[in-house]
mmCIF file of N, CA and C in Angstrom:
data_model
loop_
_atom_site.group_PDB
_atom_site.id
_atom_site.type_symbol
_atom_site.label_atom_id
_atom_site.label_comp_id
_atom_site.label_asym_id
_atom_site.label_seq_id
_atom_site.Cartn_x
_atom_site.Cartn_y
_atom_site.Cartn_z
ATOM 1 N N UNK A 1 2.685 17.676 54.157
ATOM 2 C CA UNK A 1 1.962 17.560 52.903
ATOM 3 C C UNK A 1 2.946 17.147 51.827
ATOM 4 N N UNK A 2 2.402 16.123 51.277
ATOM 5 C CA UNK A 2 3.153 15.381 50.242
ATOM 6 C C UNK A 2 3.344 16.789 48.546
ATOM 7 N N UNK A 3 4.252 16.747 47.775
ATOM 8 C CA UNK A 3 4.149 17.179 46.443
ATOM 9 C C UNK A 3 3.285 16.588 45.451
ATOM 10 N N UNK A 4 3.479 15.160 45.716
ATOM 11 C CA UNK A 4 3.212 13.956 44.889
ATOM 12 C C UNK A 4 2.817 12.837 45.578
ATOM 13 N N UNK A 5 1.616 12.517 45.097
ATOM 14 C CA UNK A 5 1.227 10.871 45.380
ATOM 15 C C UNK A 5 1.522 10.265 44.644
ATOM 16 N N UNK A 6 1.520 9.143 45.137
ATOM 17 C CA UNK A 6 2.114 7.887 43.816
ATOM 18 C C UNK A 6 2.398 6.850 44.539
ATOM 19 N N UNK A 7 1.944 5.503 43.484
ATOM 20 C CA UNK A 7 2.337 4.065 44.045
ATOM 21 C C UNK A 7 2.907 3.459 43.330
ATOM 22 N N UNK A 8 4.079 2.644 43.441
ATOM 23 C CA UNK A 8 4.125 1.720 42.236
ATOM 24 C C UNK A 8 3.952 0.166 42.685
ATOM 25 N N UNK A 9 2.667 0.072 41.684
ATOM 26 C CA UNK A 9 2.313 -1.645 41.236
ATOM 27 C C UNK A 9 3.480 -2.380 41.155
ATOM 28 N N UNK A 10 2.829 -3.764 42.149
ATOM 29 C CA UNK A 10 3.699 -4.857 42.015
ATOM 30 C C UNK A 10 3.162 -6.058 40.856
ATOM 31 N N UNK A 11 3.500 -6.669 40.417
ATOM 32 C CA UNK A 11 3.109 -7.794 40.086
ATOM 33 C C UNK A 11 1.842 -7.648 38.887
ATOM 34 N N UNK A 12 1.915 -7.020 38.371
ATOM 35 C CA UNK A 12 1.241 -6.183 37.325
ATOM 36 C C UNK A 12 1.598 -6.195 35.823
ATOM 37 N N UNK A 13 0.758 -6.751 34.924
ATOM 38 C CA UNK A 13 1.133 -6.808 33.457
ATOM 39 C C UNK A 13 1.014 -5.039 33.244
ATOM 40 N N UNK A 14 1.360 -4.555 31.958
ATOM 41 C CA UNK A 14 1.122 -3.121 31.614
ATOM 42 C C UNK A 14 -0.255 -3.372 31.555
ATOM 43 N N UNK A 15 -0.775 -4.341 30.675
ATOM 44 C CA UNK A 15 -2.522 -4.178 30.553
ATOM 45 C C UNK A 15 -3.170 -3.699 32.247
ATOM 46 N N UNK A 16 -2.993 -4.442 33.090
ATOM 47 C CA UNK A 16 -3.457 -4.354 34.604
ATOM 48 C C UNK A 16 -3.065 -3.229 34.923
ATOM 49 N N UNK A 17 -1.989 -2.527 34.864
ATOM 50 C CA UNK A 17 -2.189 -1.332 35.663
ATOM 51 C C UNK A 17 -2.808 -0.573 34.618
ATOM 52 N N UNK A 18 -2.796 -0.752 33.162
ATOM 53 C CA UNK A 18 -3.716 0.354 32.492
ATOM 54 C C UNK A 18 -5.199 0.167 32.730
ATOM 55 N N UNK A 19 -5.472 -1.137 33.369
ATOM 56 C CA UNK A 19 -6.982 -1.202 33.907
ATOM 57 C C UNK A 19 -7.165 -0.641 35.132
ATOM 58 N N UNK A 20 -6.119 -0.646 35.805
ATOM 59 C CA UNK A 20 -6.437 -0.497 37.540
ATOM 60 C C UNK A 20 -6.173 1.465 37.318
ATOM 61 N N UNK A 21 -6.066 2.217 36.768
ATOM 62 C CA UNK A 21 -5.943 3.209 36.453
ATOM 63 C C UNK A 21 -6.910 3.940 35.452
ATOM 64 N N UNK A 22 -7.640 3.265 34.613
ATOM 65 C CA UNK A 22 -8.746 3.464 34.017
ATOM 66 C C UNK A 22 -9.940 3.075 34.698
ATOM 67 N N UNK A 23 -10.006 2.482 36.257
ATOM 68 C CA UNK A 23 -10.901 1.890 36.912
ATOM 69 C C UNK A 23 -11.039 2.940 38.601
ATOM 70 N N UNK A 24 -9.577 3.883 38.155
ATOM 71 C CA UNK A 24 -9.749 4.576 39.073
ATOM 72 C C UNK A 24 -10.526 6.182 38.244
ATOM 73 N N UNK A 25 -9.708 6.259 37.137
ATOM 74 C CA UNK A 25 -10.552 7.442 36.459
ATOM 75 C C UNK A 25 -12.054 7.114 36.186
ATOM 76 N N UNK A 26 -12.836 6.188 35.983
ATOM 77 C CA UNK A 26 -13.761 5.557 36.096
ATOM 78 C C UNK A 26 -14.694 6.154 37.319
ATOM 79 N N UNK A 27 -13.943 6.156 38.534
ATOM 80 C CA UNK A 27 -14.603 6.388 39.708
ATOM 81 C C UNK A 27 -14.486 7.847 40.087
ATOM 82 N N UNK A 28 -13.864 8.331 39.273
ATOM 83 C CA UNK A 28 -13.875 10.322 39.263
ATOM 84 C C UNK A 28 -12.430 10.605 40.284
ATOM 85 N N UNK A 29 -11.273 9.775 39.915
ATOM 86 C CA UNK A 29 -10.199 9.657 40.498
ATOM 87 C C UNK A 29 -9.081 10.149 39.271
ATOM 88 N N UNK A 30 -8.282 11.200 40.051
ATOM 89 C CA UNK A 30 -7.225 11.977 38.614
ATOM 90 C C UNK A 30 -5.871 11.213 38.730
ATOM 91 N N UNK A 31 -6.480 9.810 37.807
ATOM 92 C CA UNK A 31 -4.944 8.829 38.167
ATOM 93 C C UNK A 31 -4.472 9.159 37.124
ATOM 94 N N UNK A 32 -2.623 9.385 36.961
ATOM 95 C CA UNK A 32 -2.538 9.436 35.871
ATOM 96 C C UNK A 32 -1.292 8.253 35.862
ATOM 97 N N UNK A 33 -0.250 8.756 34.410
ATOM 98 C CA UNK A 33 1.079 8.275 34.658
ATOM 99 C C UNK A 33 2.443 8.979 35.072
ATOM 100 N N UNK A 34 2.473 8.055 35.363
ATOM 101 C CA UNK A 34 4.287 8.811 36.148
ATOM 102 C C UNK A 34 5.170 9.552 34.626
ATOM 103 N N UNK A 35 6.082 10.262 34.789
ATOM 104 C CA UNK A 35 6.548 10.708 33.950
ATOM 105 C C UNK A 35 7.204 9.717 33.317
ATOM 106 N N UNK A 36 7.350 9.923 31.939
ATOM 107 C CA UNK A 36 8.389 9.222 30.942
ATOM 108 C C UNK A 36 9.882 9.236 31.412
ATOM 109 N N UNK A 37 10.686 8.357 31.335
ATOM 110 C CA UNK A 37 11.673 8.904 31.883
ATOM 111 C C UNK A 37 12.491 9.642 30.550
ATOM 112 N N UNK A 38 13.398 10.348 30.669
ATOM 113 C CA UNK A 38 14.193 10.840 29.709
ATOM 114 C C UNK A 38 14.277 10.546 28.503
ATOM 115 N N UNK A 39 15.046 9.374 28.748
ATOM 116 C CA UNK A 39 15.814 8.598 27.100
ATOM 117 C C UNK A 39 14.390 8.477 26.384
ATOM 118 N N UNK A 40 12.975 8.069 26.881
ATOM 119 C CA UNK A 40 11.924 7.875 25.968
ATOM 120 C C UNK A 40 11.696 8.917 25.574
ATOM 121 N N UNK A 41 11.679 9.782 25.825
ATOM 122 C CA UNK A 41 10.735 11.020 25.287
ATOM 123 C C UNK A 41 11.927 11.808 24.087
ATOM 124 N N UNK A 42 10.527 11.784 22.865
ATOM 125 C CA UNK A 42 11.110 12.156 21.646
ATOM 126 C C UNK A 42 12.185 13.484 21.287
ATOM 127 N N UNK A 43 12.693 14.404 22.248
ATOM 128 C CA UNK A 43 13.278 14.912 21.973
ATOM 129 C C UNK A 43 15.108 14.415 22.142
ATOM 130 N N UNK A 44 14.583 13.294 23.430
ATOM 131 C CA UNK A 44 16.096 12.511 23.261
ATOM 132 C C UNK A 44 16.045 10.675 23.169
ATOM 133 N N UNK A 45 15.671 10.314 22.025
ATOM 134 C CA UNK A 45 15.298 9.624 21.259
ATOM 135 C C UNK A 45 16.507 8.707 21.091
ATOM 136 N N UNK A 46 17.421 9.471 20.371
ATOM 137 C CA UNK A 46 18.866 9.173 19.450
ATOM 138 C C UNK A 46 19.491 9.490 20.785
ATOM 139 N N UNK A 47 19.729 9.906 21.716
ATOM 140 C CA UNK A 47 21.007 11.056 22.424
ATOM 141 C C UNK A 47 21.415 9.091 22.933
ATOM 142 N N UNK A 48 22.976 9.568 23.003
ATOM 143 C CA UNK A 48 23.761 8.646 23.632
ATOM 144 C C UNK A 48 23.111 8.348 24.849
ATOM 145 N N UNK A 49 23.276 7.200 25.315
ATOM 146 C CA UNK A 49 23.134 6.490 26.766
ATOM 147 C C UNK A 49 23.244 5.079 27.463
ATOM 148 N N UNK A 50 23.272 5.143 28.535
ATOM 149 C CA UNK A 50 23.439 3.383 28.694
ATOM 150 C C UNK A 50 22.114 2.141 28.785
ATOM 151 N N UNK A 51 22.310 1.649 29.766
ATOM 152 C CA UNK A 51 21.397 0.654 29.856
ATOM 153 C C UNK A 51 20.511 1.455 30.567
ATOM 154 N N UNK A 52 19.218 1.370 30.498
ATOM 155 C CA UNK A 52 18.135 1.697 31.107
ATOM 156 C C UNK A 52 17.012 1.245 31.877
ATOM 157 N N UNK A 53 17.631 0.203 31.484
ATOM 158 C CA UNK A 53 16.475 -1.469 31.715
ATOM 159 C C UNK A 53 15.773 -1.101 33.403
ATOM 160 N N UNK A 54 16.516 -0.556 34.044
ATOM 161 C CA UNK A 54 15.322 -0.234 35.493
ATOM 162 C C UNK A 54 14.626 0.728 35.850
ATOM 163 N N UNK A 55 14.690 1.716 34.791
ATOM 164 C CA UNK A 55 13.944 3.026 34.525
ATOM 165 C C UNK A 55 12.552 2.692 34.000
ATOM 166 N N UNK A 56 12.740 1.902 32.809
ATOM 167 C CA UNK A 56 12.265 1.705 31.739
ATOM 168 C C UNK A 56 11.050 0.457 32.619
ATOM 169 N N UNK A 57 11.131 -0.549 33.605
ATOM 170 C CA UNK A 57 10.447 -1.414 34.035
ATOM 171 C C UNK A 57 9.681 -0.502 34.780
ATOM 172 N N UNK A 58 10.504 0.591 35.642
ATOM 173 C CA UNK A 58 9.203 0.813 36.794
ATOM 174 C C UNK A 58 8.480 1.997 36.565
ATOM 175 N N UNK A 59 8.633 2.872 35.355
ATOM 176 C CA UNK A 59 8.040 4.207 35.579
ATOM 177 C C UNK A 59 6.883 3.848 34.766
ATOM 178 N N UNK A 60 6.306 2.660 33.605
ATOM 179 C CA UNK A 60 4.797 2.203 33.647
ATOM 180 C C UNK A 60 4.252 1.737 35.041
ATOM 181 N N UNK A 61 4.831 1.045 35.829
ATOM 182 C CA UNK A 61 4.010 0.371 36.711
ATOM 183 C C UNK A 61 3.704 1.870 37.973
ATOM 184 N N UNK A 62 3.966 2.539 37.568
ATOM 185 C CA UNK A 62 3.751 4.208 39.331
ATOM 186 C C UNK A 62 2.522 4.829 38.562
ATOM 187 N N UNK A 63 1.777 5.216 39.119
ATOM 188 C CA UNK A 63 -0.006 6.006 38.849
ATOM 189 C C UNK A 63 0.410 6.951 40.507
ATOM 190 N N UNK A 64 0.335 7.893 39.375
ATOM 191 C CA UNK A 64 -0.079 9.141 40.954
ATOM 192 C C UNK A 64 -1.377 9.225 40.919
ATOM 193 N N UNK A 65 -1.654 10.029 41.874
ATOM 194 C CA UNK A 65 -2.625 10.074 42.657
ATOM 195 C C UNK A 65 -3.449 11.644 42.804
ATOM 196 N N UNK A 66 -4.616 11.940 43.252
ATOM 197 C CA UNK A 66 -4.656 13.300 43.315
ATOM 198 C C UNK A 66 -3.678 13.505 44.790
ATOM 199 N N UNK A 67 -3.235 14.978 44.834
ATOM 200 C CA UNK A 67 -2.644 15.208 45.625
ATOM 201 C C UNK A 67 -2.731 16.750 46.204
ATOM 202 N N UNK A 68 -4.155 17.348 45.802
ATOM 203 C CA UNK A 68 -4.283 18.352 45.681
ATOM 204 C C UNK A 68 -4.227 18.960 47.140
ATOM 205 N N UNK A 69 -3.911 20.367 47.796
ATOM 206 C CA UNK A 69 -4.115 20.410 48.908
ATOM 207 C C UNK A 69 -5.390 20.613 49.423
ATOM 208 N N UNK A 70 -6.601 20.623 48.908
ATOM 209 C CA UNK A 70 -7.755 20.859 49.183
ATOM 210 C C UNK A 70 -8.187 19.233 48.977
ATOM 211 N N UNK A 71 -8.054 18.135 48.959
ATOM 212 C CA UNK A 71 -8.320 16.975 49.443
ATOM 213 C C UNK A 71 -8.646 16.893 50.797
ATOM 214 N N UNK A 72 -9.614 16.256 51.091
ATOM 215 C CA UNK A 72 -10.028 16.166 52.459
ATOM 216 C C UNK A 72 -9.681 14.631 52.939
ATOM 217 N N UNK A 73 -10.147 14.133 54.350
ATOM 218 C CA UNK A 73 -10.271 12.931 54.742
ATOM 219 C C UNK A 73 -11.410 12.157 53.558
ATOM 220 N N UNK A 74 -12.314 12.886 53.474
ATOM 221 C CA UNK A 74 -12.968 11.769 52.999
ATOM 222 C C UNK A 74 -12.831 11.644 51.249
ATOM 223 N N UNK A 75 -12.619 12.350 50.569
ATOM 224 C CA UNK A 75 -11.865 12.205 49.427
ATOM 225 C C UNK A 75 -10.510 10.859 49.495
ATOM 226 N N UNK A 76 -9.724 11.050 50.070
ATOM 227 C CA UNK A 76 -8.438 10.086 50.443
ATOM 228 C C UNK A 76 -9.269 9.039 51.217
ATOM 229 N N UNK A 77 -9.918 8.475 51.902
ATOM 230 C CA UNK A 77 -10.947 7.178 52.411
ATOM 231 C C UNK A 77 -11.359 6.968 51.210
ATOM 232 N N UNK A 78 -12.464 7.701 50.635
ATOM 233 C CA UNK A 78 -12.829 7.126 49.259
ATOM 234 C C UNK A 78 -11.736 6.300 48.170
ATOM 235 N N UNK A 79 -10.259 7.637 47.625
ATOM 236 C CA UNK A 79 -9.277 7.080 47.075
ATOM 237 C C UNK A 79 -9.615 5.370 47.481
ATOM 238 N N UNK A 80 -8.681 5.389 48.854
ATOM 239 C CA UNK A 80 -8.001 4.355 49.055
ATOM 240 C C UNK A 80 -9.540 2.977 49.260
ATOM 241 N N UNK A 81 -10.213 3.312 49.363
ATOM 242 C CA UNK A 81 -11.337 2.275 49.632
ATOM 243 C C UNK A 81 -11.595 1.843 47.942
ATOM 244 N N UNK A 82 -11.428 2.531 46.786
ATOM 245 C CA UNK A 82 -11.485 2.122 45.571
ATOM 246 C C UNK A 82 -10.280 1.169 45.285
ATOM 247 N N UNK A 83 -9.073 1.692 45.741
ATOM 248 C CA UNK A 83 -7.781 0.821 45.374
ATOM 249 C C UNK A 83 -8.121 -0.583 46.578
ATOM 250 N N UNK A 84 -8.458 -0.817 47.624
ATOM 251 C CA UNK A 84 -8.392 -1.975 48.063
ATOM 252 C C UNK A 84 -9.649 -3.118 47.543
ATOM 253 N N UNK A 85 -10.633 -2.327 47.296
ATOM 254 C CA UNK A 85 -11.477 -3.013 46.543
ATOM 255 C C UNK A 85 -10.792 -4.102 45.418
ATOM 256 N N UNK A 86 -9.948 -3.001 44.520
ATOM 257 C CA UNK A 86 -9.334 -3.209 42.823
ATOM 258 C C UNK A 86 -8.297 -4.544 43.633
ATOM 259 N N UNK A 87 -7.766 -4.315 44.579
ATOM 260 C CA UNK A 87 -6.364 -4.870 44.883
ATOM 261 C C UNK A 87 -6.846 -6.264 45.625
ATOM 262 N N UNK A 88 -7.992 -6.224 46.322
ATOM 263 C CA UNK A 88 -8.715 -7.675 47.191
ATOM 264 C C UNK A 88 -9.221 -8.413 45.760
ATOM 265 N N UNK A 89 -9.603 -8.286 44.776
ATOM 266 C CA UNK A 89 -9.896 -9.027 43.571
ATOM 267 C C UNK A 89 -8.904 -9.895 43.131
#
């Protein structure tokens, strides 16, 4: 059993995955976003650091997933039958 689901989008403007994630909450799916990474979040704002530039690209494009342990087969078929739908378009 996984902690965490999660995918990260390829080839994806920010608008698109904020659709493909509002298209899964849409369908009664608890997509959310991946965590902020560090340096963004306002309490370390200012704090010294370096380049970030590959933090900063991929933690918009990851949407977890439910991952609850009371998910069944057909909950996760459903999931994934909504994302191939979104993804065959």
């Amino acid at each position: 059993i996984s902690w965490l689901s999660a995918f990260l989008t390829t080839d994806y403007s920010q608008e698109e995955v904020l659709n493909l994630r509002n298209n899964l909450i849409k369908n009664g799916i608890d997509a959310r976003k991946f965590w902020k990474p560090i340096h963004l979040q306002l309490p370390y704002i200012n704090a010294p650091r370096g380049d970030c530039l590959n933090s900063e690209s991929l933690w918009w494009r990851i949407i977890t997933l439910p991952s609850s342990v009371d998910l069944d087969i057909t909950d996760q078929d459903f999931i994934i039958d909504i994302l191939l739908k979104r993804v065959s378009k």
